[in-house]
GROMACS .gro file of C-alpha atoms in nm:
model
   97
    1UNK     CA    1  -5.790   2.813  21.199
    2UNK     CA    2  -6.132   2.840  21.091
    3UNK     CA    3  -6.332   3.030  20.800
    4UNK     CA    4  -6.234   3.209  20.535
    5UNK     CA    5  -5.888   3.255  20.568
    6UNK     CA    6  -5.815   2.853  20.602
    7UNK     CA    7  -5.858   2.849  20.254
    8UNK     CA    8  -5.595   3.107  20.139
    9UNK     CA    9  -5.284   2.980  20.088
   10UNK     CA   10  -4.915   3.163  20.023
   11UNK     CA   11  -4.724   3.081  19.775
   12UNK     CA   12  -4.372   3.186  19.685
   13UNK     CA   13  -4.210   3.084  19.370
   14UNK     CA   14  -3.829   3.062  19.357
   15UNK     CA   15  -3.783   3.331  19.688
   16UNK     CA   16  -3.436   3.434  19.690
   17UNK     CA   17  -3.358   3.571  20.006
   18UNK     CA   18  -3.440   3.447  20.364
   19UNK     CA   19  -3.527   3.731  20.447
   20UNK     CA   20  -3.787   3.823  20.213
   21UNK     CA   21  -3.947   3.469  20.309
   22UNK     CA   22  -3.958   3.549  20.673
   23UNK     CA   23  -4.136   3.872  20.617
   24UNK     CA   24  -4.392   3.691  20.431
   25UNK     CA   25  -4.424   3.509  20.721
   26UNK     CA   26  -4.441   3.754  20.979
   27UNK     CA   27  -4.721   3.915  20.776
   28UNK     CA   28  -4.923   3.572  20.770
   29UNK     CA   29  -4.895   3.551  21.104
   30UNK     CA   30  -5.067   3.888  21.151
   31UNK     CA   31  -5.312   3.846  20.979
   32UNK     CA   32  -5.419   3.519  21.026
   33UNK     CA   33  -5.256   3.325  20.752
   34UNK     CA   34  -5.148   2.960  20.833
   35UNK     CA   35  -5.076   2.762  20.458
   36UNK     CA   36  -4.734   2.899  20.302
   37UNK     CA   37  -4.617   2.684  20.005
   38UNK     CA   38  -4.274   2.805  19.863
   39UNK     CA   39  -4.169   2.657  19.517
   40UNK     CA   40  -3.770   2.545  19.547
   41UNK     CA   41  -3.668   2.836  19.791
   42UNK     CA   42  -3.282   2.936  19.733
   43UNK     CA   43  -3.268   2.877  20.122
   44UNK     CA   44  -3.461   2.758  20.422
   45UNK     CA   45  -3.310   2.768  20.700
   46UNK     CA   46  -3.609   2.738  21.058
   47UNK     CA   47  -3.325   2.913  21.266
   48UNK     CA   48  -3.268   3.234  21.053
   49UNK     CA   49  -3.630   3.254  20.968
   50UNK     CA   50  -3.760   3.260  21.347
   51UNK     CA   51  -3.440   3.472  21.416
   52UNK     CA   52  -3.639   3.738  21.173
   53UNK     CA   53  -4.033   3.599  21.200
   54UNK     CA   54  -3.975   3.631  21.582
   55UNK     CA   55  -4.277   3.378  21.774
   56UNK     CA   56  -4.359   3.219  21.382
   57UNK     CA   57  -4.215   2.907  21.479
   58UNK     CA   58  -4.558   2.711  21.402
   59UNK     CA   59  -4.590   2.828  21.030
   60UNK     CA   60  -4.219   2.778  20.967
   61UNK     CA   61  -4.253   2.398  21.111
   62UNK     CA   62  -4.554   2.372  20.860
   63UNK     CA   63  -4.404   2.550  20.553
   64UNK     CA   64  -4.475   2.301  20.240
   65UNK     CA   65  -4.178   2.342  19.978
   66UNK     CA   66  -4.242   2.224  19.613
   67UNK     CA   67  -4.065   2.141  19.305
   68UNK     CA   68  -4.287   2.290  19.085
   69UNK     CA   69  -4.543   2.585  19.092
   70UNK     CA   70  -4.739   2.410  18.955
   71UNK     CA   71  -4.782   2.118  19.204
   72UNK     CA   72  -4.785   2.387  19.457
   73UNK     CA   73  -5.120   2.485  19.307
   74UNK     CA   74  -5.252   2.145  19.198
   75UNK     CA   75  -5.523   2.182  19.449
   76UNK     CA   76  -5.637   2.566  19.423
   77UNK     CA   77  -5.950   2.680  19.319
   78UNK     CA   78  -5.852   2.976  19.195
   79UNK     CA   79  -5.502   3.161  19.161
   80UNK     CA   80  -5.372   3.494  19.212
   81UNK     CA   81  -4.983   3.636  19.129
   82UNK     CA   82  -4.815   3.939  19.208
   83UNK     CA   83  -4.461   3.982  19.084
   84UNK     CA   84  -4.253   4.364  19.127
   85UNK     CA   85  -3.993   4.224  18.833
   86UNK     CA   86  -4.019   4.313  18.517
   87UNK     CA   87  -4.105   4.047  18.221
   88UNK     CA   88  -4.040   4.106  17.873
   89UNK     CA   89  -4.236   3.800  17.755
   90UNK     CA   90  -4.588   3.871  17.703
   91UNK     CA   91  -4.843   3.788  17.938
   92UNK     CA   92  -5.213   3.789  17.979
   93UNK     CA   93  -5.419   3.942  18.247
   94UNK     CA   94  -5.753   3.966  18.368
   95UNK     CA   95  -5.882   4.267  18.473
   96UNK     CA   96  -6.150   4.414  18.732
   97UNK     CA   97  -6.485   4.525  18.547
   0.00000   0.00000   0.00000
């Protein structure tokens, strides 16, 4: 892939459930994504994810896993993160405008 979107990359920190990492996937793959980095996934299993991320085979063969979020991000220019949990900690964030 060439452009723009060669320089995104995915990554998931912790993802619990193989499912929830194959529709990640099946979204990249619509949309053009190719780089998904997942940070010590509870399971990753090639057959179960192409079983669900039907014709993904290529960006489940080049999945990167990590240890750390951190190294997972060592090379990034610049970082985004989403989350739907709640924290209690507090947290900073930069907003729009």
């Amino acid at each position: 892939m060439t452009g723009r979107l060669s320089r995104i990359s995915i990554v998931l920190d912790h993802p619990k459930d193989v499912v929830n990492v194959a529709g990640v996937i099946r979204v990249m793959k619509n949309f053009g994504l190719s780089d998904l980095r997942l940070v010590n996934p509870d399971e990753f299993d090639p057959y179960r994810l192409e079983g669900i991320a039907h014709r993904s085979r290529d960006l489940i063969d080049s999945a990167s896993t990590f240890s750390s979020l951190g190294d997972a991000v060592a090379d990034a220019t610049y970082v985004v993160g989403t989350t739907a949990r709640a924290r209690t900690e507090g947290r900073s964030y930069a907003t729009a405008g």
